Amino acid sequence: DGPGRYTINTNFSRRIGSFNPAWNESDDDVDERFHKAMEAADSEFKDKVKYYTGSWWPARKVVEKAMEDRFNVHSSGRVLLLEQGGVPWKEHLFQLEQEQGLEEKECIYYVIYTDQAGKWRIQCVPIRPDSFENRLGLPAAWRGVRDADLESVSGVKGAIFVHASGFIGGSQTKEGIMQMLDVSLKQAKPV
């Protein structure tokens, strides 16, 4: 292993800079390129404002409510129930845990919610918002297993899948997710 030969570096500055002519292109249309860059910047800015004001910020209240109700979801208090999937929860969860002074022995391990098809999901909380390492992964024996095989190995009727890395799993029902949750809390070891 060595340094990668190819990397993707994108940020706002690079995206706008891509409107500049290449070293071997004519710069005759510099005004037109400038206006296209302005349109792109305007569009991206408006999209971000719309996302943060219309989705991301309101999600904080959803996560706050889930934090308040967590002991009603599971006696451990280590699980959040979001009333619907798609809520951008990670950054809010980490911020709220910090604001509430939750110590490692009190932190949230799992978030449960329904997907667009009405099936239930259990998602592990990562050790950091940008990490692929979980605080408490789903059991290793379940990872990469699906449907009847997962029902057999987990003992959970209606279990659908567990991702190969163990960061997310699914069940047909909330009862199934709660069983997966109980087993996970007992068997898995914190990272």
GROMACS .gro file of N, CA and C in nm, residues 58-180:
model
  369
   58PRO      N    1  -3.422   2.198   1.119
   58PRO     CA    2  -3.540   2.139   1.183
   58PRO      C    3  -3.514   1.997   1.236
   59ALA      N    4  -3.419   1.926   1.179
   59ALA     CA    5  -3.386   1.791   1.226
   59ALA      C    6  -3.334   1.793   1.369
   60ARG      N    7  -3.275   1.903   1.410
   60ARG     CA    8  -3.224   1.911   1.548
   60ARG      C    9  -3.336   1.889   1.648
   61LYS      N   10  -3.452   1.947   1.623
   61LYS     CA   11  -3.567   1.929   1.714
   61LYS      C   12  -3.610   1.782   1.718
   62VAL      N   13  -3.606   1.715   1.603
   62VAL     CA   14  -3.643   1.574   1.597
   62VAL      C   15  -3.545   1.492   1.681
   63VAL      N   16  -3.417   1.519   1.668
   63VAL     CA   17  -3.315   1.445   1.743
   63VAL      C   18  -3.325   1.481   1.892
   64GLU      N   19  -3.349   1.607   1.923
   64GLU     CA   20  -3.367   1.649   2.063
   64GLU      C   21  -3.482   1.573   2.128
   65LYS      N   22  -3.593   1.563   2.058
   65LYS     CA   23  -3.711   1.492   2.109
   65LYS      C   24  -3.677   1.344   2.128
   66ALA      N   25  -3.606   1.287   2.032
   66ALA     CA   26  -3.567   1.146   2.043
   66ALA      C   27  -3.474   1.124   2.163
   67MET      N   28  -3.386   1.221   2.189
   67MET     CA   29  -3.298   1.211   2.308
   67MET      C   30  -3.381   1.214   2.435
   68GLU      N   31  -3.481   1.302   2.440
   68GLU     CA   32  -3.567   1.310   2.559
   68GLU      C   33  -3.643   1.179   2.582
   69ASP      N   34  -3.686   1.115   2.473
   69ASP     CA   35  -3.771   0.995   2.482
   69ASP      C   36  -3.693   0.864   2.483
   70ARG      N   37  -3.561   0.869   2.483
   70ARG     CA   38  -3.483   0.748   2.461
   70ARG      C   39  -3.505   0.639   2.567
   71PHE      N   40  -3.533   0.675   2.691
   71PHE     CA   41  -3.556   0.573   2.793
   71PHE      C   42  -3.694   0.508   2.777
   72ASN      N   43  -3.784   0.572   2.702
   72ASN     CA   44  -3.913   0.511   2.669
   72ASN      C   45  -3.900   0.412   2.553
   73VAL      N   46  -3.794   0.426   2.475
   73VAL     CA   47  -3.770   0.337   2.362
   73VAL      C   48  -3.702   0.209   2.409
   74HIS      N   49  -3.600   0.226   2.492
   74HIS     CA   50  -3.527   0.112   2.547
   74HIS      C   51  -3.476   0.151   2.684
   75SER      N   52  -3.484   0.060   2.778
   75SER     CA   53  -3.446   0.090   2.917
   75SER      C   54  -3.300   0.131   2.931
   76SER      N   55  -3.216   0.092   2.837
   76SER     CA   56  -3.074   0.129   2.844
   76SER      C   57  -3.052   0.277   2.817
   77GLY      N   58  -3.145   0.340   2.747
   77GLY     CA   59  -3.127   0.480   2.708
   77GLY      C   60  -3.023   0.497   2.598
   78ARG      N   61  -2.981   0.388   2.537
   78ARG     CA   62  -2.874   0.391   2.436
   78ARG      C   63  -2.926   0.391   2.293
   79VAL      N   64  -3.058   0.411   2.278
   79VAL     CA   65  -3.121   0.400   2.146
   79VAL      C   66  -3.213   0.519   2.123
   80LEU      N   67  -3.203   0.576   2.003
   80LEU     CA   68  -3.296   0.681   1.962
   80LEU      C   69  -3.393   0.624   1.860
   81LEU      N   70  -3.519   0.663   1.872
   81LEU     CA   71  -3.620   0.628   1.774
   81LEU      C   72  -3.656   0.755   1.698
   82LEU      N   73  -3.630   0.754   1.568
   82LEU     CA   74  -3.672   0.865   1.482
   82LEU      C   75  -3.801   0.822   1.415
   83GLU      N   76  -3.899   0.909   1.415
   83GLU     CA   77  -4.031   0.875   1.363
   83GLU      C   78  -4.030   0.846   1.214
   84GLN      N   79  -3.927   0.891   1.144
   84GLN     CA   80  -3.915   0.862   1.001
   84GLN      C   81  -3.768   0.861   0.963
   85GLY      N   82  -3.739   0.789   0.855
   85GLY     CA   83  -3.602   0.784   0.807
   85GLY      C   84  -3.566   0.908   0.729
   86GLY      N   85  -3.438   0.920   0.697
   86GLY     CA   86  -3.392   1.033   0.617
   86GLY      C   87  -3.357   1.157   0.697
   87VAL      N   88  -3.378   1.154   0.828
   87VAL     CA   89  -3.347   1.269   0.912
   87VAL      C   90  -3.195   1.279   0.926
   88PRO      N   91  -3.135   1.394   0.895
   88PRO     CA   92  -2.990   1.410   0.915
   88PRO      C   93  -2.959   1.423   1.064
   89TRP      N   94  -2.927   1.311   1.127
   89TRP     CA   95  -2.920   1.306   1.272
   89TRP      C   96  -2.780   1.308   1.331
   90LYS      N   97  -2.679   1.266   1.257
   90LYS     CA   98  -2.547   1.242   1.318
   90LYS      C   99  -2.487   1.366   1.384
   91GLU      N  100  -2.475   1.474   1.310
   91GLU     CA  101  -2.413   1.594   1.369
   91GLU      C  102  -2.491   1.643   1.490
   92HIS      N  103  -2.623   1.639   1.480
   92HIS     CA  104  -2.706   1.684   1.593
   92HIS      C  105  -2.687   1.595   1.714
   93LEU      N  106  -2.682   1.465   1.692
   93LEU     CA  107  -2.663   1.372   1.804
   93LEU      C  108  -2.533   1.400   1.877
   94PHE      N  109  -2.425   1.413   1.803
   94PHE     CA  110  -2.296   1.438   1.867
   94PHE      C  111  -2.297   1.571   1.942
   95GLN      N  112  -2.356   1.673   1.884
   95GLN     CA  113  -2.365   1.804   1.949
   95GLN      C  114  -2.450   1.797   2.076
   96LEU      N  115  -2.564   1.730   2.067
   96LEU     CA  116  -2.653   1.720   2.183
   96LEU      C  117  -2.590   1.637   2.296
   97GLU      N  118  -2.520   1.530   2.260
   97GLU     CA  119  -2.451   1.451   2.363
   97GLU      C  120  -2.349   1.538   2.436
   98GLN      N  121  -2.278   1.618   2.360
   98GLN     CA  122  -2.178   1.707   2.421
   98GLN      C  123  -2.246   1.812   2.508
   99GLU      N  124  -2.349   1.873   2.458
   99GLU     CA  125  -2.421   1.976   2.534
   99GLU      C  126  -2.481   1.920   2.663
  100GLN      N  127  -2.527   1.796   2.657
  100GLN     CA  128  -2.589   1.733   2.774
  100GLN      C  129  -2.487   1.664   2.865
  101GLY      N  130  -2.362   1.669   2.825
  101GLY     CA  131  -2.256   1.611   2.908
  101GLY      C  132  -2.263   1.461   2.921
  102LEU      N  133  -2.314   1.393   2.819
  102LEU     CA  134  -2.320   1.247   2.826
  102LEU      C  135  -2.179   1.190   2.819
  103GLU      N  136  -2.150   1.103   2.911
  103GLU     CA  137  -2.019   1.038   2.914
  103GLU      C  138  -2.024   0.914   2.825
  104GLU      N  139  -1.909   0.855   2.802
  104GLU     CA  140  -1.899   0.737   2.714
  104GLU      C  141  -1.994   0.627   2.759
  105LYS      N  142  -2.008   0.609   2.891
  105LYS     CA  143  -2.095   0.502   2.941
  105LYS      C  144  -2.243   0.533   2.924
  106GLU      N  145  -2.276   0.654   2.878
  106GLU     CA  146  -2.415   0.693   2.856
  106GLU      C  147  -2.447   0.721   2.710
  107CYS      N  148  -2.349   0.719   2.623
  107CYS     CA  149  -2.369   0.763   2.485
  107CYS      C  150  -2.464   0.670   2.409
  108ILE      N  151  -2.518   0.721   2.303
  108ILE     CA  152  -2.614   0.649   2.220
  108ILE      C  153  -2.538   0.553   2.128
  109TYR      N  154  -2.588   0.429   2.119
  109TYR     CA  155  -2.527   0.329   2.033
  109TYR      C  156  -2.601   0.310   1.901
  110TYR      N  157  -2.735   0.321   1.906
  110TYR     CA  158  -2.813   0.290   1.786
  110TYR      C  159  -2.924   0.393   1.764
  111VAL      N  160  -2.960   0.406   1.636
  111VAL     CA  161  -3.075   0.486   1.596
  111VAL      C  162  -3.164   0.394   1.514
  112ILE      N  163  -3.293   0.391   1.548
  112ILE     CA  164  -3.388   0.310   1.472
  112ILE      C  165  -3.490   0.401   1.406
  113TYR      N  166  -3.538   0.356   1.289
  113TYR     CA  167  -3.632   0.436   1.210
  113TYR      C  168  -3.690   0.348   1.100
  114THR      N  169  -3.792   0.400   1.032
  114THR     CA  170  -3.848   0.328   0.918
  114THR      C  171  -3.788   0.383   0.790
  115ASP      N  172  -3.780   0.295   0.690
  115ASP     CA  173  -3.733   0.339   0.559
  115ASP      C  174  -3.852   0.381   0.473
  116GLN      N  175  -3.828   0.414   0.348
  116GLN     CA  176  -3.935   0.461   0.260
  116GLN      C  177  -4.039   0.353   0.230
  117ALA      N  178  -4.001   0.228   0.244
  117ALA     CA  179  -4.094   0.117   0.219
  117ALA      C  180  -4.169   0.075   0.346
  118GLY      N  181  -4.143   0.143   0.459
  118GLY     CA  182  -4.211   0.111   0.584
  118GLY      C  183  -4.144   0.000   0.663
  119LYS      N  184  -4.029  -0.046   0.617
  119LYS     CA  185  -3.951  -0.146   0.692
  119LYS      C  186  -3.868  -0.074   0.798
  120TRP      N  187  -3.823  -0.148   0.897
  120TRP     CA  188  -3.749  -0.088   1.007
  120TRP      C  189  -3.599  -0.105   0.988
  121ARG      N  190  -3.525  -0.006   1.033
  121ARG     CA  191  -3.379  -0.006   1.025
  121ARG      C  192  -3.321   0.020   1.164
  122ILE      N  193  -3.206  -0.042   1.187
  122ILE     CA  194  -3.124  -0.013   1.304
  122ILE      C  195  -2.988   0.031   1.249
  123GLN      N  196  -2.947   0.149   1.287
  123GLN     CA  197  -2.818   0.202   1.239
  123GLN      C  198  -2.730   0.231   1.358
  124CYS      N  199  -2.605   0.187   1.347
  124CYS     CA  200  -2.508   0.209   1.453
  124CYS      C  201  -2.459   0.354   1.450
  125VAL      N  202  -2.435   0.408   1.567
  125VAL     CA  203  -2.376   0.541   1.576
  125VAL      C  204  -2.225   0.527   1.560
  126PRO      N  205  -2.167   0.604   1.469
  126PRO     CA  206  -2.021   0.596   1.452
  126PRO      C  207  -1.949   0.663   1.568
  127ILE      N  208  -1.818   0.639   1.578
  127ILE     CA  209  -1.742   0.700   1.687
  127ILE      C  210  -1.726   0.851   1.665
  128ARG      N  211  -1.734   0.895   1.541
  128ARG     CA  212  -1.734   1.037   1.502
  128ARG      C  213  -1.830   1.052   1.385
  129PRO      N  214  -1.884   1.169   1.361
  129PRO     CA  215  -1.980   1.184   1.249
  129PRO      C  216  -1.924   1.141   1.113
  130ASP      N  217  -1.793   1.153   1.093
  130ASP     CA  218  -1.733   1.121   0.963
  130ASP      C  219  -1.661   0.986   0.963
  131SER      N  220  -1.687   0.903   1.062
  131SER     CA  221  -1.615   0.777   1.077
  131SER      C  222  -1.697   0.659   1.024
  132PHE      N  223  -1.627   0.554   0.981
  132PHE     CA  224  -1.691   0.428   0.944
  132PHE      C  225  -1.680   0.326   1.058
  133GLU      N  226  -1.619   0.366   1.169
  133GLU     CA  227  -1.606   0.279   1.285
  133GLU      C  228  -1.721   0.308   1.381
  134ASN      N  229  -1.789   0.203   1.427
  134ASN     CA  230  -1.908   0.220   1.511
  134ASN      C  231  -1.874   0.214   1.659
  135ARG      N  232  -1.956   0.283   1.737
  135ARG     CA  233  -1.943   0.272   1.881
  135ARG      C  234  -1.973   0.129   1.926
  136LEU      N  235  -2.075   0.070   1.866
  136LEU     CA  236  -2.116  -0.066   1.901
  136LEU      C  237  -2.181  -0.127   1.777
  137GLY      N  238  -2.104  -0.209   1.706
  137GLY     CA  239  -2.153  -0.269   1.582
  137GLY      C  240  -2.255  -0.379   1.607
  138LEU      N  241  -2.326  -0.415   1.503
  138LEU     CA  242  -2.417  -0.529   1.511
  138LEU      C  243  -2.333  -0.656   1.517
  139PRO      N  244  -2.387  -0.764   1.574
  139PRO     CA  245  -2.309  -0.887   1.595
  139PRO      C  246  -2.240  -0.936   1.467
  140ALA      N  247  -2.117  -0.978   1.482
  140ALA     CA  248  -2.035  -1.023   1.369
  140ALA      C  249  -2.100  -1.139   1.294
  141ALA      N  250  -2.166  -1.230   1.364
  141ALA     CA  251  -2.228  -1.346   1.299
  141ALA      C  252  -2.340  -1.307   1.204
  142TRP      N  253  -2.394  -1.187   1.220
  142TRP     CA  254  -2.505  -1.141   1.136
  142TRP      C  255  -2.456  -1.069   1.010
  143ARG      N  256  -2.335  -1.024   1.011
  143ARG     CA  257  -2.286  -0.934   0.906
  143ARG      C  258  -2.283  -1.002   0.770
  144GLY      N  259  -2.344  -0.934   0.674
  144GLY     CA  260  -2.349  -0.984   0.538
  144GLY      C  261  -2.453  -1.093   0.516
  145VAL      N  262  -2.538  -1.118   0.616
  145VAL     CA  263  -2.638  -1.225   0.607
  145VAL      C  264  -2.775  -1.162   0.579
  146ARG      N  265  -2.857  -1.235   0.502
  146ARG     CA  266  -2.987  -1.182   0.460
  146ARG      C  267  -3.101  -1.283   0.484
  147ASP      N  268  -3.220  -1.228   0.495
  147ASP     CA  269  -3.347  -1.299   0.489
  147ASP      C  270  -3.352  -1.424   0.579
  148ALA      N  271  -3.391  -1.539   0.523
  148ALA     CA  272  -3.409  -1.660   0.605
  148ALA      C  273  -3.281  -1.700   0.677
  149ASP      N  274  -3.167  -1.680   0.612
  149ASP     CA  275  -3.039  -1.712   0.678
  149ASP      C  276  -3.017  -1.622   0.800
  150LEU      N  277  -3.054  -1.496   0.787
  150LEU     CA  278  -3.040  -1.403   0.900
  150LEU      C  279  -3.140  -1.437   1.010
  151GLU      N  280  -3.262  -1.472   0.971
  151GLU     CA  281  -3.360  -1.514   1.072
  151GLU      C  282  -3.305  -1.632   1.152
  152SER      N  283  -3.245  -1.726   1.082
  152SER     CA  284  -3.191  -1.845   1.146
  152SER      C  285  -3.075  -1.813   1.241
  153VAL      N  286  -2.979  -1.735   1.192
  153VAL     CA  287  -2.860  -1.707   1.274
  153VAL      C  288  -2.891  -1.609   1.388
  154SER      N  289  -2.987  -1.519   1.368
  154SER     CA  290  -3.017  -1.418   1.471
  154SER      C  291  -3.129  -1.460   1.564
  155GLY      N  292  -3.215  -1.550   1.516
  155GLY     CA  293  -3.333  -1.586   1.595
  155GLY      C  294  -3.441  -1.481   1.588
  156VAL      N  295  -3.430  -1.387   1.495
  156VAL     CA  296  -3.527  -1.275   1.484
  156VAL      C  297  -3.615  -1.298   1.362
  157LYS      N  298  -3.744  -1.325   1.386
  157LYS     CA  299  -3.839  -1.343   1.276
  157LYS      C  300  -3.856  -1.209   1.204
  158GLY      N  301  -3.846  -1.214   1.072
  158GLY     CA  302  -3.863  -1.094   0.991
  158GLY      C  303  -3.736  -1.014   0.969
  159ALA      N  304  -3.624  -1.061   1.021
  159ALA     CA  305  -3.497  -0.992   0.997
  159ALA      C  306  -3.468  -0.997   0.848
  160ILE      N  307  -3.426  -0.884   0.791
  160ILE     CA  308  -3.407  -0.873   0.646
  160ILE      C  309  -3.260  -0.881   0.607
  161PHE      N  310  -3.177  -0.799   0.673
  161PHE     CA  311  -3.036  -0.795   0.634
  161PHE      C  312  -2.954  -0.730   0.744
  162VAL      N  313  -2.824  -0.754   0.740
  162VAL     CA  314  -2.725  -0.676   0.812
  162VAL      C  315  -2.612  -0.653   0.714
  163HIS      N  316  -2.572  -0.528   0.701
  163HIS     CA  317  -2.463  -0.492   0.609
  163HIS      C  318  -2.336  -0.567   0.649
  164ALA      N  319  -2.252  -0.595   0.550
  164ALA     CA  320  -2.128  -0.670   0.574
  164ALA      C  321  -2.037  -0.605   0.678
  165SER      N  322  -2.045  -0.473   0.692
  165SER     CA  323  -1.961  -0.405   0.792
  165SER      C  324  -2.030  -0.396   0.927
  166GLY      N  325  -2.159  -0.433   0.932
  166GLY     CA  326  -2.231  -0.433   1.059
  166GLY      C  327  -2.280  -0.297   1.105
  167PHE      N  328  -2.285  -0.197   1.015
  167PHE     CA  329  -2.327  -0.064   1.059
  167PHE      C  330  -2.477  -0.042   1.050
  168ILE      N  331  -2.549  -0.126   0.975
  168ILE     CA  332  -2.693  -0.110   0.960
  168ILE      C  333  -2.757  -0.245   0.936
  169GLY      N  334  -2.881  -0.258   0.982
  169GLY     CA  335  -2.957  -0.379   0.960
  169GLY      C  336  -3.103  -0.344   0.942
  170GLY      N  337  -3.182  -0.442   0.900
  170GLY     CA  338  -3.323  -0.416   0.875
  170GLY      C  339  -3.411  -0.532   0.918
  171SER      N  340  -3.536  -0.498   0.943
  171SER     CA  341  -3.637  -0.596   0.980
  171SER      C  342  -3.771  -0.554   0.920
  172GLN      N  343  -3.858  -0.650   0.901
  172GLN     CA  344  -3.991  -0.620   0.850
  172GLN      C  345  -4.073  -0.538   0.951
  173THR      N  346  -4.044  -0.555   1.080
  173THR     CA  347  -4.128  -0.494   1.184
  173THR      C  348  -4.046  -0.423   1.291
  174LYS      N  349  -4.115  -0.339   1.365
  174LYS     CA  350  -4.051  -0.273   1.479
  174LYS      C  351  -4.015  -0.376   1.586
  175GLU      N  352  -4.101  -0.475   1.605
  175GLU     CA  353  -4.073  -0.579   1.704
  175GLU      C  354  -3.942  -0.651   1.669
  176GLY      N  355  -3.924  -0.678   1.540
  176GLY     CA  356  -3.801  -0.743   1.495
  176GLY      C  357  -3.679  -0.657   1.520
  177ILE      N  358  -3.692  -0.528   1.493
  177ILE     CA  359  -3.579  -0.436   1.517
  177ILE      C  360  -3.547  -0.431   1.665
  178MET      N  361  -3.650  -0.430   1.749
  178MET     CA  362  -3.627  -0.426   1.893
  178MET      C  363  -3.557  -0.555   1.941
  179GLN      N  364  -3.590  -0.668   1.881
  179GLN     CA  365  -3.520  -0.792   1.914
  179GLN      C  366  -3.374  -0.784   1.870
  180MET      N  367  -3.352  -0.735   1.747
  180MET     CA  368  -3.214  -0.720   1.698
  180MET      C  369  -3.136  -0.627   1.789
   0.00000   0.00000   0.00000
